[in-house]
Amino acid sequence: MSNNGVPNPIHYWLLSIQIFLFSSSALNARTAHGWGTKHQNPIKGGSHNLGHGSSSSSVYDSYQPYSPIFDVPSFGARGDGVSDDSKAFQVTWSAACAVKNATIKIPSKFRLLISPITLQGPCEPGLVLQIDGMIVAPGGPRMWLKPELLQWINFKNLHDFVIQGRGTINGQGSAWWWITPRILQNQLTNRNSRYDDTMKPTAVRFYSSLNLTIRDIQIQNSPRCHLKFDNCAGVKVTNLSISSPGDSPNTDGIHLQNSQRVEVENSTISCGDDCISIQTGCSDVNIQNIKCGPGHGIRHGA
């Protein structure tokens, strides 16, 4: 301060430098402990046309405002389609689950080999699984290292959850389709239980979840049903592609059970059984603009 009581300008200049240095240090500290996350500004504009096969930008490129991105490579996933990335995927899920509006990203050209897995909530709202690469199942019963046979990827107890992207979920079901229970018993790692023909895994299952959106991805070659919703409410499936050969047994496209307020629209389904199967306990189901075939159509009941 000057002799006349007026602050000296050089003091302001030094104080500004100190504030800048403190802010930079704090920012670097937060970045160093970011657990592999990135921040994505919302994408503005673009098309919201959900017609399958559109060349325009779709909503799968839209992240939540300032969404923290959890890249699976940052958590140890190799993405070569050979190494088992289940543990890295589970760790990524656990980290993102605790953060509001988080996005788990599987990059393009990534092949994420995943053993049977349960991805469980409750999570913070707004969680997105962005699949731009491929998630692949183990290549048949001989590589199935866990005794869980009813589902491959099991989502449980979720609220306000989205799956989207340009990528594919590949169940590698051809090794399962025509196998007999006896051969299945011999090939599985866990042989302490008896198996029958119904004990083949559903590719993607949602259980006891609310407000789900699945859009734009492909699900192909499931050992059994491709996509199942059990005890769910507030489900929207749009612009989805499901495919397996017409002679692949019991490969329902979408299976609904004990679920309410379900919309399925603008999707293409080809499979070896019902394109959409609506079972007991379902209500307020709206299905429109579905291309079905090969397949057994849309069926209510067994």
Short mmCIF file of C-alpha atoms in Angstrom, two decimals:
data_model
loop_
_atom_site.label_atom_id
_atom_site.label_comp_id
_atom_site.label_asym_id
_atom_site.label_seq_id
_atom_site.Cartn_x
_atom_site.Cartn_y
_atom_site.Cartn_z
CA MET A 1 0.00 0.00 0.00
CA SER A 2 1.30 3.49 -0.80
CA ASN A 3 1.94 6.15 1.81
CA ASN A 4 -1.33 7.93 1.04
CA GLY A 5 -3.39 4.77 1.87
CA VAL A 6 -4.12 3.86 -1.76
CA PRO A 7 -3.29 0.20 -2.67
CA ASN A 8 -0.17 -0.16 -4.76
CA PRO A 9 -0.96 -1.66 -8.22
CA ILE A 10 1.99 -4.05 -7.94
CA HIS A 11 0.27 -5.78 -5.00
CA TYR A 12 -2.73 -6.57 -7.23
CA TRP A 13 -0.40 -7.97 -9.87
CA LEU A 14 1.37 -10.29 -7.38
CA LEU A 15 -1.97 -11.41 -5.91
CA SER A 16 -3.26 -12.29 -9.39
CA ILE A 17 -0.22 -14.50 -10.02
CA GLN A 18 -0.78 -16.34 -6.72
CA ILE A 19 -4.46 -16.99 -7.48
CA PHE A 20 -3.60 -18.27 -10.97
CA LEU A 21 -0.94 -20.65 -9.62
CA PHE A 22 -3.31 -21.99 -6.95
CA SER A 23 -6.06 -22.61 -9.52
CA SER A 24 -3.67 -24.41 -11.88
CA SER A 25 -2.39 -26.66 -9.07
CA ALA A 26 -5.92 -27.57 -8.00
CA LEU A 27 -6.91 -28.39 -11.58
CA ASN A 28 -3.86 -30.60 -12.07
CA ALA A 29 -4.63 -32.45 -8.83
CA ARG A 30 -8.20 -33.16 -9.92
CA THR A 31 -6.99 -34.39 -13.31
CA ALA A 32 -4.39 -36.68 -11.75
CA HIS A 33 -7.08 -38.41 -9.70
CA GLY A 34 -9.69 -38.58 -12.47
CA TRP A 35 -9.80 -42.42 -12.64
CA GLY A 36 -9.60 -42.45 -16.41
CA THR A 37 -12.59 -40.17 -16.92
CA LYS A 38 -13.06 -37.49 -19.53
CA HIS A 39 -15.65 -34.74 -19.80
CA GLN A 40 -17.79 -34.49 -22.91
CA ASN A 41 -19.75 -31.38 -23.82
CA PRO A 42 -23.22 -32.07 -25.17
CA ILE A 43 -23.45 -32.43 -28.94
CA LYS A 44 -25.83 -29.85 -30.33
CA GLY A 45 -27.98 -30.20 -33.39
CA GLY A 46 -27.92 -33.36 -35.48
CA SER A 47 -30.78 -35.56 -36.51
CA HIS A 48 -33.13 -37.32 -34.15
CA ASN A 49 -34.39 -39.59 -36.91
CA LEU A 50 -34.56 -43.08 -35.43
CA GLY A 51 -35.26 -44.92 -38.67
CA HIS A 52 -32.86 -47.84 -38.94
CA GLY A 53 -30.13 -47.42 -41.49
CA SER A 54 -30.27 -43.62 -41.61
CA SER A 55 -27.00 -42.04 -42.64
CA SER A 56 -27.67 -38.93 -40.53
CA SER A 57 -26.22 -38.43 -37.08
CA SER A 58 -28.37 -40.16 -34.50
CA VAL A 59 -28.95 -39.65 -30.82
CA TYR A 60 -26.31 -42.24 -29.97
CA ASP A 61 -23.72 -39.47 -30.26
CA SER A 62 -25.49 -37.31 -27.65
CA TYR A 63 -23.99 -37.39 -24.19
CA GLN A 64 -25.39 -35.83 -21.06
CA PRO A 65 -24.11 -32.26 -20.49
CA TYR A 66 -20.57 -32.43 -19.10
CA SER A 67 -20.84 -36.20 -18.90
CA PRO A 68 -17.79 -37.89 -17.37
CA ILE A 69 -16.58 -40.53 -19.84
CA PHE A 70 -15.29 -43.84 -18.46
CA ASP A 71 -13.23 -45.45 -21.25
CA VAL A 72 -12.82 -49.20 -20.72
CA PRO A 73 -9.16 -49.10 -21.96
CA SER A 74 -8.37 -46.73 -19.08
CA PHE A 75 -9.41 -49.48 -16.67
CA GLY A 76 -7.25 -52.19 -18.21
CA ALA A 77 -9.37 -53.63 -21.03
CA ARG A 78 -7.28 -54.89 -23.95
CA GLY A 79 -10.04 -55.17 -26.52
CA ASP A 80 -8.33 -57.80 -28.68
CA GLY A 81 -11.22 -60.29 -28.58
CA VAL A 82 -8.93 -62.93 -27.08
CA SER A 83 -8.06 -61.66 -23.60
CA ASP A 84 -10.89 -61.88 -21.06
CA ASP A 85 -11.84 -58.28 -20.30
CA SER A 86 -14.59 -59.13 -17.81
CA LYS A 87 -12.72 -57.80 -14.78
CA ALA A 88 -11.83 -54.50 -16.49
CA PHE A 89 -15.44 -54.09 -17.63
CA GLN A 90 -16.73 -54.77 -14.12
CA VAL A 91 -14.31 -52.24 -12.59
CA THR A 92 -15.33 -49.64 -15.18
CA TRP A 93 -18.98 -50.27 -14.39
CA SER A 94 -18.45 -49.90 -10.64
CA ALA A 95 -16.62 -46.59 -11.08
CA ALA A 96 -19.19 -45.12 -13.48
CA CYS A 97 -22.14 -46.40 -11.46
CA ALA A 98 -21.21 -44.04 -8.62
CA VAL A 99 -21.21 -40.90 -10.81
CA LYS A 100 -24.28 -39.03 -12.03
CA ASN A 101 -24.73 -38.87 -15.84
CA ALA A 102 -21.64 -41.02 -16.44
CA THR A 103 -20.94 -42.71 -19.78
CA ILE A 104 -19.11 -46.02 -20.13
CA LYS A 105 -17.50 -46.05 -23.56
CA ILE A 106 -16.42 -49.07 -25.60
CA PRO A 107 -14.41 -47.57 -28.47
CA SER A 108 -14.79 -48.52 -32.10
CA LYS A 109 -12.47 -51.32 -33.29
CA PHE A 110 -12.49 -52.69 -29.74
CA ARG A 111 -13.51 -56.36 -29.29
CA LEU A 112 -14.36 -56.81 -25.64
CA LEU A 113 -14.43 -60.51 -24.69
CA ILE A 114 -16.76 -60.85 -21.71
CA SER A 115 -17.56 -63.95 -19.66
CA PRO A 116 -20.98 -64.23 -17.96
CA ILE A 117 -21.38 -61.04 -15.96
CA THR A 118 -23.94 -59.21 -13.80
CA LEU A 119 -23.88 -55.40 -13.98
CA GLN A 120 -25.88 -54.30 -11.01
CA GLY A 121 -27.34 -51.15 -9.53
CA PRO A 122 -28.60 -49.10 -7.99
CA CYS A 123 -26.47 -46.53 -9.78
CA GLU A 124 -26.56 -42.77 -9.95
CA PRO A 125 -29.16 -41.64 -12.53
CA GLY A 126 -28.30 -41.01 -16.16
CA LEU A 127 -25.82 -43.86 -16.69
CA VAL A 128 -25.09 -44.58 -20.38
CA LEU A 129 -23.33 -47.58 -21.92
CA GLN A 130 -21.94 -46.37 -25.26
CA ILE A 131 -21.05 -49.35 -27.48
CA ASP A 132 -19.15 -48.31 -30.59
CA GLY A 133 -17.00 -51.45 -30.76
CA MET A 134 -18.06 -55.04 -30.14
CA ILE A 135 -18.83 -57.09 -27.04
CA VAL A 136 -18.27 -60.80 -27.71
CA ALA A 137 -19.20 -63.87 -25.69
CA PRO A 138 -16.89 -66.84 -25.07
CA GLY A 139 -16.86 -69.10 -28.11
CA GLY A 140 -19.08 -71.91 -26.88
CA PRO A 141 -19.58 -74.12 -23.81
CA ARG A 142 -15.94 -75.25 -23.59
CA MET A 143 -14.91 -71.64 -22.91
CA TRP A 144 -17.78 -70.95 -20.52
CA LEU A 145 -15.86 -70.62 -17.26
CA LYS A 146 -18.81 -69.92 -14.96
CA PRO A 147 -21.77 -72.17 -14.12
CA GLU A 148 -24.29 -69.42 -15.00
CA LEU A 149 -26.14 -70.62 -18.09
CA LEU A 150 -29.38 -68.63 -18.08
CA GLN A 151 -27.89 -65.33 -19.21
CA TRP A 152 -24.65 -63.90 -20.50
CA ILE A 153 -24.91 -60.14 -19.76
CA ASN A 154 -27.30 -59.54 -16.89
CA PHE A 155 -28.37 -56.00 -15.94
CA LYS A 156 -30.09 -55.75 -12.57
CA ASN A 157 -31.74 -53.09 -10.38
CA LEU A 158 -31.12 -50.13 -12.69
CA HIS A 159 -32.98 -46.82 -13.01
CA ASP A 160 -32.67 -44.31 -15.89
CA PHE A 161 -30.17 -46.35 -17.90
CA VAL A 162 -29.33 -46.16 -21.62
CA ILE A 163 -27.51 -48.49 -24.02
CA GLN A 164 -26.66 -46.88 -27.35
CA GLY A 165 -24.04 -46.76 -30.08
CA ARG A 166 -22.91 -47.98 -33.47
CA GLY A 167 -21.55 -51.25 -32.11
CA THR A 168 -22.52 -54.90 -31.75
CA ILE A 169 -23.20 -57.43 -29.01
CA ASN A 170 -22.23 -60.84 -30.44
CA GLY A 171 -23.35 -63.92 -28.49
CA GLN A 172 -21.38 -66.37 -30.69
CA GLY A 173 -24.31 -68.77 -30.40
CA SER A 174 -23.55 -71.19 -33.23
CA ALA A 175 -21.61 -73.49 -30.88
CA TRP A 176 -24.74 -73.78 -28.70
CA TRP A 177 -27.61 -74.08 -31.15
CA TRP A 178 -27.60 -77.79 -31.96
CA ILE A 179 -25.72 -79.19 -29.00
CA THR A 180 -27.43 -81.95 -27.01
CA PRO A 181 -27.74 -81.83 -23.20
CA ARG A 182 -25.35 -84.76 -22.88
CA ILE A 183 -22.64 -83.09 -24.94
CA LEU A 184 -23.29 -79.84 -23.11
CA GLN A 185 -22.73 -81.65 -19.81
CA ASN A 186 -19.37 -82.94 -21.03
CA GLN A 187 -18.16 -79.63 -22.41
CA LEU A 188 -19.00 -77.31 -19.54
CA THR A 189 -16.35 -76.55 -16.95
CA ASN A 190 -18.82 -77.08 -14.10
CA ARG A 191 -20.26 -80.60 -14.45
CA ASN A 192 -21.83 -80.92 -11.02
CA SER A 193 -25.33 -80.10 -12.28
CA ARG A 194 -27.58 -81.69 -14.85
CA TYR A 195 -28.43 -79.69 -17.95
CA ASP A 196 -31.30 -79.70 -20.41
CA ASP A 197 -31.91 -78.07 -23.75
CA THR A 198 -33.43 -74.93 -22.22
CA MET A 199 -30.25 -74.11 -20.29
CA LYS A 200 -28.60 -71.97 -22.91
CA PRO A 201 -27.83 -68.33 -22.19
CA THR A 202 -29.88 -65.30 -23.15
CA ALA A 203 -27.50 -62.70 -24.57
CA VAL A 204 -28.78 -59.59 -22.75
CA ARG A 205 -31.21 -59.64 -19.84
CA PHE A 206 -32.68 -56.80 -17.77
CA TYR A 207 -34.19 -57.65 -14.42
CA SER A 208 -36.09 -55.48 -11.93
CA SER A 209 -35.20 -52.20 -13.66
CA LEU A 210 -37.02 -48.94 -14.43
CA ASN A 211 -36.82 -46.40 -17.28
CA LEU A 212 -34.55 -48.16 -19.76
CA THR A 213 -33.61 -47.10 -23.30
CA ILE A 214 -31.87 -49.39 -25.78
CA ARG A 215 -31.23 -47.83 -29.17
CA ASP A 216 -29.21 -48.12 -32.38
CA ILE A 217 -27.01 -51.10 -31.47
CA GLN A 218 -26.92 -54.58 -33.02
CA ILE A 219 -27.40 -57.83 -31.10
CA GLN A 220 -26.55 -60.96 -33.03
CA ASN A 221 -26.18 -64.74 -32.76
CA SER A 222 -27.39 -65.29 -29.22
CA PRO A 223 -27.23 -68.87 -27.90
CA ARG A 224 -30.92 -68.48 -26.99
CA CYS A 225 -33.07 -65.32 -26.60
CA HIS A 226 -31.32 -62.12 -27.72
CA LEU A 227 -32.87 -59.47 -25.44
CA LYS A 228 -35.06 -60.11 -22.40
CA PHE A 229 -36.90 -57.79 -20.02
CA ASP A 230 -38.13 -59.38 -16.80
CA ASN A 231 -39.94 -57.41 -14.09
CA CYS A 232 -39.15 -54.06 -15.76
CA ALA A 233 -41.16 -50.88 -16.39
CA GLY A 234 -40.70 -47.86 -18.64
CA VAL A 235 -38.79 -49.61 -21.44
CA LYS A 236 -38.06 -48.07 -24.84
CA VAL A 237 -36.36 -50.06 -27.61
CA THR A 238 -35.78 -48.17 -30.84
CA ASN A 239 -33.73 -48.51 -34.04
CA LEU A 240 -32.39 -51.88 -32.91
CA SER A 241 -31.05 -54.62 -35.18
CA ILE A 242 -31.31 -58.23 -33.97
CA SER A 243 -30.08 -61.06 -36.17
CA SER A 244 -29.46 -64.80 -36.11
CA PRO A 245 -30.11 -67.47 -38.78
CA GLY A 246 -33.68 -68.56 -39.40
CA ASP A 247 -32.85 -72.11 -38.34
CA SER A 248 -31.17 -71.17 -35.04
CA PRO A 249 -33.41 -72.79 -32.40
CA ASN A 250 -35.20 -70.82 -29.66
CA THR A 251 -33.48 -67.56 -30.52
CA ASP A 252 -36.32 -65.13 -29.75
CA GLY A 253 -35.53 -61.56 -30.70
CA ILE A 254 -37.13 -59.71 -27.76
CA HIS A 255 -38.77 -61.49 -24.82
CA LEU A 256 -41.03 -59.59 -22.41
CA GLN A 257 -42.12 -60.98 -19.06
CA ASN A 258 -43.76 -59.27 -16.07
CA SER A 259 -43.00 -55.88 -17.65
CA GLN A 260 -45.12 -52.75 -18.14
CA ARG A 261 -45.02 -49.60 -20.26
CA VAL A 262 -42.89 -51.05 -23.03
CA GLU A 263 -42.32 -49.46 -26.45
CA VAL A 264 -40.58 -51.31 -29.29
CA GLU A 265 -40.30 -49.40 -32.56
CA ASN A 266 -38.37 -48.81 -35.78
CA SER A 267 -36.35 -52.03 -35.48
CA THR A 268 -35.31 -55.00 -37.62
CA ILE A 269 -35.44 -58.50 -36.17
CA SER A 270 -34.43 -61.77 -37.85
CA CYS A 271 -34.14 -64.91 -35.76
CA GLY A 272 -35.08 -68.57 -35.41
CA ASP A 273 -38.10 -68.09 -33.16
CA ASP A 274 -40.51 -65.27 -32.21
CA CYS A 275 -39.35 -61.82 -33.26
CA ILE A 276 -41.10 -60.47 -30.16
CA SER A 277 -42.57 -62.69 -27.45
CA ILE A 278 -44.96 -61.20 -24.87
CA GLN A 279 -45.40 -63.44 -21.85
CA THR A 280 -47.42 -63.33 -18.65
CA GLY A 281 -47.55 -60.24 -16.47
CA CYS A 282 -47.08 -57.71 -19.29
CA SER A 283 -49.27 -54.65 -19.88
CA ASP A 284 -49.22 -51.38 -21.82
CA VAL A 285 -47.00 -52.76 -24.60
CA ASN A 286 -46.74 -50.68 -27.79
CA ILE A 287 -45.06 -52.23 -30.85
CA GLN A 288 -44.81 -50.40 -34.18
CA ASN A 289 -42.77 -50.27 -37.38
CA ILE A 290 -41.01 -53.61 -36.90
CA LYS A 291 -39.43 -55.52 -39.77
CA CYS A 292 -39.64 -59.19 -38.78
CA GLY A 293 -38.17 -62.06 -40.78
CA PRO A 294 -37.03 -64.66 -40.79
CA GLY A 295 -38.87 -65.34 -37.57
CA HIS A 296 -42.21 -66.45 -36.15
CA GLY A 297 -43.73 -63.00 -35.88
CA ILE A 298 -45.00 -61.24 -32.77
CA ARG A 299 -46.59 -63.62 -30.31
CA HIS A 300 -48.52 -63.23 -27.08
CA GLY A 301 -48.12 -66.22 -24.80
CA ALA A 302 -46.03 -69.37 -25.18
#
